[in-house]
GROMACS .gro file of C-alpha atoms in nm:
model
  361
    1MET     CA    1   0.241   3.005  -2.961
    2GLY     CA    2   0.086   2.989  -2.616
    3THR     CA    3  -0.219   2.807  -2.753
    4LYS     CA    4  -0.003   2.543  -2.924
    5ARG     CA    5   0.194   2.487  -2.605
    6ASP     CA    6  -0.127   2.456  -2.407
    7VAL     CA    7  -0.258   2.200  -2.656
    8LYS     CA    8   0.065   2.001  -2.639
    9ALA     CA    9   0.064   2.015  -2.258
   10GLY     CA   10  -0.298   1.900  -2.258
   11ASP     CA   11  -0.216   1.612  -2.494
   12SER     CA   12   0.079   1.507  -2.277
   13MET     CA   13  -0.137   1.518  -1.965
   14GLU     CA   14  -0.402   1.306  -2.135
   15GLN     CA   15  -0.141   1.052  -2.247
   16VAL     CA   16  -0.004   1.026  -1.891
   17GLN     CA   17  -0.359   0.987  -1.761
   18VAL     CA   18  -0.442   0.706  -2.003
   19LEU     CA   19  -0.108   0.529  -1.955
   20SER     CA   20  -0.121   0.548  -1.575
   21GLY     CA   21  -0.481   0.425  -1.578
   22VAL     CA   22  -0.395   0.127  -1.796
   23ILE     CA   23  -0.092   0.043  -1.580
   24ALA     CA   24  -0.299   0.077  -1.260
   25ILE     CA   25  -0.568  -0.158  -1.390
   26GLY     CA   26  -0.306  -0.407  -1.510
   27LEU     CA   27  -0.124  -0.406  -1.175
   28LEU     CA   28  -0.451  -0.442  -0.983
   29LEU     CA   29  -0.548  -0.744  -1.193
   30LEU     CA   30  -0.199  -0.889  -1.152
   31PHE     CA   31  -0.221  -0.841  -0.775
   32GLY     CA   32  -0.566  -1.002  -0.760
   33VAL     CA   33  -0.462  -1.309  -0.958
   34SER     CA   34  -0.130  -1.346  -0.772
   35TYR     CA   35  -0.276  -1.287  -0.424
   36PHE     CA   36  -0.570  -1.524  -0.453
   37ARG     CA   37  -0.351  -1.790  -0.612
   38GLU     CA   38  -0.089  -1.766  -0.334
   39ARG     CA   39  -0.117  -1.510  -0.053
   40ARG     CA   40   0.218  -1.599   0.101
   41GLN     CA   41   0.463  -1.417  -0.126
   42LEU     CA   42   0.637  -1.080  -0.115
   43ARG     CA   43   0.579  -1.002  -0.483
   44ASN     CA   44   0.213  -0.939  -0.404
   45GLY     CA   45   0.325  -0.624  -0.224
   46VAL     CA   46   0.514  -0.509  -0.535
   47TRP     CA   47   0.201  -0.534  -0.752
   48LEU     CA   48  -0.018  -0.366  -0.488
   49ASN     CA   49   0.220  -0.075  -0.425
   50GLY     CA   50   0.268  -0.033  -0.798
   51PHE     CA   51  -0.108  -0.004  -0.831
   52PHE     CA   52  -0.116   0.263  -0.559
   53ILE     CA   53   0.153   0.467  -0.737
   54ALA     CA   54   0.001   0.436  -1.085
   55GLY     CA   55  -0.346   0.494  -0.944
   56GLY     CA   56  -0.226   0.804  -0.762
   57ILE     CA   57  -0.078   0.944  -1.084
   58TRP     CA   58  -0.404   0.870  -1.269
   59LEU     CA   59  -0.606   1.040  -0.995
   60LEU     CA   60  -0.383   1.349  -1.001
   61THR     CA   61  -0.384   1.385  -1.380
   62SER     CA   62  -0.761   1.325  -1.394
   63ALA     CA   63  -0.828   1.590  -1.130
   64TRP     CA   64  -0.590   1.835  -1.297
   65GLY     CA   65  -0.737   1.776  -1.641
   66SER     CA   66  -1.094   1.820  -1.518
   67GLY     CA   67  -1.026   2.169  -1.386
   68ASN     CA   68  -1.280   2.100  -1.113
   69PRO     CA   69  -1.152   2.251  -0.785
   70TRP     CA   70  -1.365   2.008  -0.582
   71LEU     CA   71  -1.156   1.726  -0.729
   72LEU     CA   72  -0.824   1.907  -0.764
   73VAL     CA   73  -0.789   2.059  -0.417
   74PRO     CA   74  -0.826   1.732  -0.218
   75VAL     CA   75  -0.585   1.549  -0.451
   76LEU     CA   76  -0.325   1.826  -0.430
   77LEU     CA   77  -0.367   1.838  -0.054
   78VAL     CA   78  -0.302   1.464  -0.022
   79ASP     CA   79  -0.003   1.483  -0.259
   80GLY     CA   80   0.135   1.780  -0.062
   81LEU     CA   81   0.108   1.588   0.262
   82LEU     CA   82   0.289   1.293   0.104
   83VAL     CA   83   0.572   1.517  -0.019
   84LEU     CA   84   0.595   1.679   0.327
   85ALA     CA   85   0.608   1.336   0.487
   86LEU     CA   86   0.893   1.235   0.258
   87LEU     CA   87   1.087   1.554   0.330
   88LEU     CA   88   1.033   1.571   0.707
   89GLY     CA   89   0.925   1.216   0.782
   90ILE     CA   90   1.268   1.096   0.892
   91TYR     CA   91   1.264   1.336   1.189
   92GLY     CA   92   0.920   1.219   1.291
   93VAL     CA   93   1.030   0.857   1.256
   94ILE     CA   94   1.335   0.918   1.478
   95ILE     CA   95   1.124   1.084   1.749
   96PHE     CA   96   0.862   0.809   1.733
   97LEU     CA   97   1.123   0.531   1.748
   98LEU     CA   98   1.294   0.690   2.049
   99TYR     CA   99   0.962   0.723   2.230
  100ASN     CA  100   0.865   0.366   2.143
  101ALA     CA  101   1.207   0.236   2.250
  102HIS     CA  102   1.149   0.397   2.590
  103GLN     CA  103   0.813   0.220   2.620
  104VAL     CA  104   0.962  -0.118   2.523
  105TRP     CA  105   1.255  -0.067   2.762
  106ARG     CA  106   1.014  -0.009   3.051
  107ARG     CA  107   0.787  -0.307   2.979
  108GLU     CA  108   0.997  -0.577   2.811
  109ALA     CA  109   1.321  -0.766   2.866
  110HIS     CA  110   1.637  -0.573   2.775
  111SER     CA  111   1.738  -0.802   2.489
  112LEU     CA  112   1.897  -0.705   2.158
  113THR     CA  113   1.581  -0.791   1.963
  114ASN     CA  114   1.384  -0.550   2.181
  115LEU     CA  115   1.629  -0.270   2.104
  116LEU     CA  116   1.586  -0.271   1.725
  117GLY     CA  117   1.377   0.047   1.731
  118LEU     CA  118   1.641   0.230   1.935
  119LEU     CA  119   1.921   0.107   1.709
  120LEU     CA  120   1.731   0.221   1.401
  121ALA     CA  121   1.670   0.564   1.556
  122ILE     CA  122   2.044   0.599   1.625
  123GLY     CA  123   2.127   0.489   1.270
  124LEU     CA  124   1.881   0.734   1.114
  125SER     CA  125   2.018   1.014   1.334
  126GLY     CA  126   2.364   0.936   1.204
  127LEU     CA  127   2.232   0.951   0.848
  128VAL     CA  128   2.079   1.296   0.913
  129VAL     CA  129   2.412   1.422   1.049
  130TRP     CA  130   2.596   1.273   0.751
  131GLN     CA  131   2.362   1.440   0.502
  132ALA     CA  132   2.407   1.771   0.684
  133LEU     CA  133   2.784   1.740   0.647
  134ILE     CA  134   2.743   1.667   0.276
  135PHE     CA  135   2.513   1.964   0.209
  136GLY     CA  136   2.744   2.186   0.412
  137ASP     CA  137   3.043   2.095   0.188
  138VAL     CA  138   3.236   1.992   0.499
  139LEU     CA  139   3.360   1.662   0.355
  140PRO     CA  140   3.604   1.624   0.065
  141PRO     CA  141   3.435   1.513  -0.262
  142PRO     CA  142   3.614   1.171  -0.283
  143LEU     CA  143   3.492   1.082   0.065
  144MET     CA  144   3.140   1.189  -0.024
  145LEU     CA  145   3.150   0.968  -0.334
  146LEU     CA  146   3.295   0.675  -0.140
  147PHE     CA  147   3.010   0.675   0.111
  148SER     CA  148   2.738   0.762  -0.139
  149PHE     CA  149   2.621   0.402  -0.110
  150VAL     CA  150   2.483   0.467   0.241
  151PRO     CA  151   2.170   0.668   0.145
  152VAL     CA  152   2.114   0.438  -0.153
  153LEU     CA  153   2.113   0.128   0.066
  154VAL     CA  154   1.894   0.303   0.322
  155GLY     CA  155   1.647   0.381   0.044
  156TYR     CA  156   1.664   0.021  -0.077
  157ALA     CA  157   1.595  -0.106   0.274
  158PHE     CA  158   1.304   0.138   0.312
  159LEU     CA  159   1.142   0.021  -0.012
  160ASN     CA  160   1.175  -0.341   0.099
  161PHE     CA  161   1.031  -0.258   0.442
  162TRP     CA  162   0.738  -0.067   0.292
  163ASN     CA  163   0.666  -0.357   0.057
  164TYR     CA  164   0.680  -0.607   0.345
  165LEU     CA  165   0.467  -0.391   0.574
  166THR     CA  166   0.200  -0.339   0.307
  167ILE     CA  167   0.153  -0.704   0.221
  168SER     CA  168   0.185  -0.811   0.586
  169LEU     CA  169  -0.106  -0.584   0.682
  170VAL     CA  170  -0.312  -0.702   0.384
  171TYR     CA  171  -0.240  -1.066   0.476
  172GLN     CA  172  -0.388  -1.007   0.820
  173LEU     CA  173  -0.723  -0.922   0.658
  174HIS     CA  174  -0.769  -1.282   0.544
  175ARG     CA  175  -1.054  -1.463   0.721
  176PRO     CA  176  -1.050  -1.841   0.666
  177ARG     CA  177  -1.374  -2.036   0.661
  178TYR     CA  178  -1.496  -2.228   0.962
  179ARG     CA  179  -1.440  -2.570   0.808
  180GLN     CA  180  -1.087  -2.650   0.924
  181GLN     CA  181  -0.966  -2.991   1.033
  182ALA     CA  182  -0.670  -2.857   1.230
  183ILE     CA  183  -0.557  -2.534   1.395
  184VAL     CA  184  -0.184  -2.506   1.466
  185VAL     CA  185  -0.095  -2.268   1.750
  186LEU     CA  186   0.270  -2.160   1.731
  187GLY     CA  187   0.468  -2.159   2.053
  188ALA     CA  188   0.670  -1.884   2.218
  189GLY     CA  189   0.906  -1.873   2.516
  190LEU     CA  190   0.771  -1.965   2.861
  191LEU     CA  191   0.810  -1.728   3.155
  192ASN     CA  192   1.026  -1.870   3.435
  193GLY     CA  193   1.051  -2.191   3.235
  194THR     CA  194   0.690  -2.301   3.295
  195GLU     CA  195   0.444  -2.010   3.272
  196ILE     CA  196   0.242  -1.892   2.972
  197SER     CA  197   0.330  -1.533   2.877
  198GLY     CA  198   0.066  -1.279   2.780
  199LEU     CA  199   0.180  -1.295   2.418
  200LEU     CA  200   0.153  -1.675   2.408
  201ALA     CA  201  -0.184  -1.667   2.589
  202SER     CA  202  -0.321  -1.439   2.317
  203ARG     CA  203  -0.224  -1.698   2.054
  204ILE     CA  204  -0.390  -1.982   2.245
  205LYS     CA  205  -0.708  -1.779   2.301
  206ARG     CA  206  -0.724  -1.685   1.932
  207GLY     CA  207  -0.697  -2.048   1.829
  208VAL     CA  208  -0.956  -2.159   2.086
  209THR     CA  209  -1.194  -1.880   1.978
  210PHE     CA  210  -1.180  -2.006   1.618
  211TYR     CA  211  -1.227  -2.362   1.744
  212GLN     CA  212  -1.536  -2.262   1.943
  213LYS     CA  213  -1.692  -2.058   1.661
  214GLN     CA  214  -1.653  -2.347   1.419
  215ILE     CA  215  -1.838  -2.575   1.662
  216GLU     CA  216  -2.110  -2.312   1.712
  217LYS     CA  217  -2.170  -2.315   1.337
  218GLY     CA  218  -2.248  -2.687   1.356
  219ARG     CA  219  -1.919  -2.802   1.201
  220PRO     CA  220  -1.694  -3.081   1.336
  221ALA     CA  221  -1.451  -2.974   1.607
  222PRO     CA  222  -1.105  -2.906   1.460
  223LEU     CA  223  -0.792  -3.050   1.616
  224LEU     CA  224  -0.593  -2.791   1.814
  225VAL     CA  225  -0.224  -2.865   1.751
  226PHE     CA  226   0.008  -2.692   1.996
  227SER     CA  227   0.354  -2.664   1.844
  228GLY     CA  228   0.673  -2.592   2.038
  229GLY     CA  229   0.964  -2.784   2.183
  230GLN     CA  230   1.162  -2.728   2.499
  231GLY     CA  231   1.417  -2.447   2.507
  232PRO     CA  232   1.738  -2.459   2.713
  233ASP     CA  233   1.587  -2.233   2.982
  234GLU     CA  234   1.249  -2.409   2.990
  235LYS     CA  235   1.144  -2.689   3.226
  236LEU     CA  236   0.891  -2.845   2.989
  237PRO     CA  237   0.805  -2.822   2.618
  238GLU     CA  238   0.607  -2.516   2.517
  239ALA     CA  239   0.341  -2.736   2.352
  240LEU     CA  240   0.263  -2.917   2.679
  241ALA     CA  241   0.232  -2.588   2.867
  242MET     CA  242   0.002  -2.455   2.594
  243GLN     CA  243  -0.212  -2.769   2.597
  244ARG     CA  244  -0.243  -2.751   2.975
  245TYR     CA  245  -0.348  -2.387   2.956
  246ALA     CA  246  -0.614  -2.458   2.692
  247VAL     CA  247  -0.756  -2.757   2.881
  248GLU     CA  248  -0.746  -2.615   3.234
  249GLN     CA  249  -0.808  -2.243   3.173
  250LEU     CA  250  -1.020  -2.243   2.856
  251GLN     CA  251  -1.207  -2.576   2.905
  252VAL     CA  252  -1.098  -2.733   2.576
  253PRO     CA  253  -1.149  -3.113   2.578
  254GLU     CA  254  -0.809  -3.281   2.577
  255LYS     CA  255  -0.928  -3.522   2.306
  256ASP     CA  256  -0.951  -3.223   2.069
  257THR     CA  257  -0.583  -3.135   2.120
  258ALA     CA  258  -0.247  -3.266   2.004
  259VAL     CA  259   0.109  -3.159   2.075
  260GLU     CA  260   0.416  -3.124   1.855
  261LEU     CA  261   0.715  -3.135   2.091
  262GLN     CA  262   1.027  -3.125   1.872
  263SER     CA  263   1.035  -2.783   1.700
  264THR     CA  264   1.274  -2.508   1.809
  265ASN     CA  265   1.191  -2.240   1.548
  266THR     CA  266   0.906  -2.132   1.320
  267ARG     CA  267   1.027  -2.334   1.022
  268GLN     CA  268   1.026  -2.651   1.230
  269ASN     CA  269   0.688  -2.555   1.380
  270MET     CA  270   0.548  -2.564   1.029
  271ALA     CA  271   0.729  -2.871   0.901
  272PHE     CA  272   0.662  -3.093   1.205
  273SER     CA  273   0.302  -2.977   1.246
  274ALA     CA  274   0.233  -3.044   0.877
  275ARG     CA  275   0.366  -3.397   0.916
  276LEU     CA  276   0.145  -3.458   1.221
  277ILE     CA  277  -0.164  -3.325   1.040
  278GLN     CA  278  -0.096  -3.528   0.726
  279GLN     CA  279  -0.069  -3.844   0.934
  280ARG     CA  280  -0.406  -3.768   1.094
  281PHE     CA  281  -0.607  -3.630   0.800
  282GLY     CA  282  -0.419  -3.727   0.486
  283PRO     CA  283  -0.263  -3.506   0.214
  284ARG     CA  284  -0.582  -3.310   0.139
  285TYR     CA  285  -0.616  -3.165   0.488
  286ARG     CA  286  -0.766  -2.824   0.571
  287ALA     CA  287  -0.566  -2.632   0.829
  288ILE     CA  288  -0.476  -2.288   0.955
  289PHE     CA  289  -0.210  -2.164   1.195
  290VAL     CA  290  -0.223  -1.902   1.470
  291SER     CA  291   0.042  -1.656   1.580
  292ASN     CA  292   0.052  -1.286   1.660
  293GLY     CA  293  -0.056  -1.061   1.376
  294TYR     CA  294   0.290  -0.918   1.310
  295HIS     CA  295   0.432  -1.270   1.278
  296ILE     CA  296   0.184  -1.453   1.056
  297PHE     CA  297   0.313  -1.331   0.718
  298ARG     CA  298   0.670  -1.450   0.776
  299ALA     CA  299   0.531  -1.768   0.930
  300GLY     CA  300   0.327  -1.809   0.612
  301LEU     CA  301   0.639  -1.769   0.398
  302LEU     CA  302   0.809  -2.044   0.598
  303ALA     CA  303   0.499  -2.265   0.580
  304ARG     CA  304   0.507  -2.232   0.203
  305GLN     CA  305   0.876  -2.319   0.192
  306VAL     CA  306   0.823  -2.647   0.383
  307GLY     CA  307   0.507  -2.739   0.191
  308PHE     CA  308   0.254  -2.675   0.469
  309ASN     CA  309  -0.071  -2.573   0.297
  310ALA     CA  310  -0.213  -2.341   0.562
  311GLN     CA  311  -0.291  -1.973   0.602
  312GLY     CA  312  -0.247  -1.773   0.922
  313ILE     CA  313  -0.475  -1.579   1.153
  314GLY     CA  314  -0.337  -1.321   1.393
  315ALA     CA  315  -0.374  -1.280   1.767
  316HIS     CA  316  -0.382  -0.941   1.939
  317THR     CA  317  -0.052  -0.775   2.028
  318ALA     CA  318  -0.001  -0.474   2.257
  319GLY     CA  319   0.034  -0.160   2.045
  320TYR     CA  320   0.361  -0.043   2.200
  321PHE     CA  321   0.526  -0.373   2.100
  322LEU     CA  322   0.428  -0.363   1.732
  323PRO     CA  323   0.697  -0.126   1.587
  324ASN     CA  324   0.980  -0.331   1.732
  325ALA     CA  325   0.805  -0.656   1.638
  326PHE     CA  326   0.759  -0.553   1.274
  327LEU     CA  327   1.125  -0.445   1.257
  328ARG     CA  328   1.231  -0.785   1.390
  329GLU     CA  329   1.012  -0.966   1.138
  330PHE     CA  330   1.147  -0.750   0.855
  331ALA     CA  331   1.505  -0.827   0.955
  332ALA     CA  332   1.424  -1.199   0.957
  333ILE     CA  333   1.263  -1.175   0.611
  334MET     CA  334   1.569  -0.993   0.476
  335VAL     CA  335   1.781  -1.281   0.607
  336LEU     CA  336   1.552  -1.527   0.425
  337HIS     CA  337   1.657  -1.358   0.098
  338LYS     CA  338   2.008  -1.258   0.206
  339ARG     CA  339   2.178  -1.367  -0.116
  340LEU     CA  340   1.972  -1.127  -0.326
  341HIS     CA  341   2.020  -0.836  -0.085
  342LEU     CA  342   2.393  -0.899  -0.051
  343ARG     CA  343   2.429  -0.894  -0.430
  344VAL     CA  344   2.245  -0.562  -0.450
  345ALA     CA  345   2.460  -0.419  -0.171
  346ALA     CA  346   2.778  -0.540  -0.341
  347VAL     CA  347   2.683  -0.370  -0.668
  348VAL     CA  348   2.595  -0.040  -0.497
  349VAL     CA  349   2.915  -0.036  -0.288
  350SER     CA  350   3.126  -0.128  -0.592
  351LEU     CA  351   2.980   0.160  -0.792
  352ALA     CA  352   3.055   0.400  -0.506
  353ILE     CA  353   3.418   0.280  -0.490
  354ILE     CA  354   3.456   0.317  -0.867
  355GLN     CA  355   3.320   0.674  -0.849
  356CYS     CA  356   3.568   0.755  -0.576
  357LEU     CA  357   3.863   0.611  -0.770
  358LEU     CA  358   3.765   0.801  -1.084
  359ALA     CA  359   3.745   1.124  -0.884
  360LEU     CA  360   4.096   1.065  -0.749
  361ALA     CA  361   4.241   0.974  -1.088
   0.00000   0.00000   0.00000
């Protein structure tokens, strides 16, 4: 009997190994084709993360089936760490977000967008308390069923964030060739209405560095397009301040620059800059855009939406600012697809209400 069970278990393990391997290869090929055809889409993250999951299952079943401890122990160790991270990770995330919120509070303006990390930490703390009340049988069953949508929606948001974060980091690995006709540098708010901030300076320097390297390789100088209009608290358009900084501080010839002065958000940055470039170089132009690394994937999504055929390169951002910045970008991307997410939320909440009503009936 034991031998038959062992044989059946071995056959099942082998089937899982083969199936997971086939799925992993298929998802990797799908990711490769999709990514190199169009880098600026969220579905690329779905294929890549699916490959990681299927590949992980294949690796585990292969190590287990081999019986080789040199293969099995490392795989089990990694899997154990992943399980531990899932079980205890929320507490680590809360502590990290609170620490990071303190750093941002000390160094940045006290705006709502700079408090996203703190707000998330408070929300996750509330979820931990709520789950403790549920496991402690403190709440009546109908109330537990009514609010069962909360952890489901939190999980849904986490999966979306993980997908966005994965493909955003992969997108930053792209290195365009030094044969561009135009480099669009995206604007950001000016300090005291006229001064270039450190964040904006990093974007300008990144664009100028690419410009200089292309010239060093013996290629024609690309046009540096500075894109940004004038905000209500600014004394001049961002593009003019950026152009002045590049010419006076970084010794870029003014003839190699252009300004786009009308845009007030990233979508307009892309649309108006594309129009300027098309007028200068025609419809078959070669262009890239520059922003901070955390921002270039969403900027790429918006560029695709307005028909601007350009990929992004990222400028350096201070490490303490990145968690809050990625949260802000994720929130903006969720808003881009708000109809889909609202439909999902409506279905989940409706199911929770139905469960509650059935329990009361």
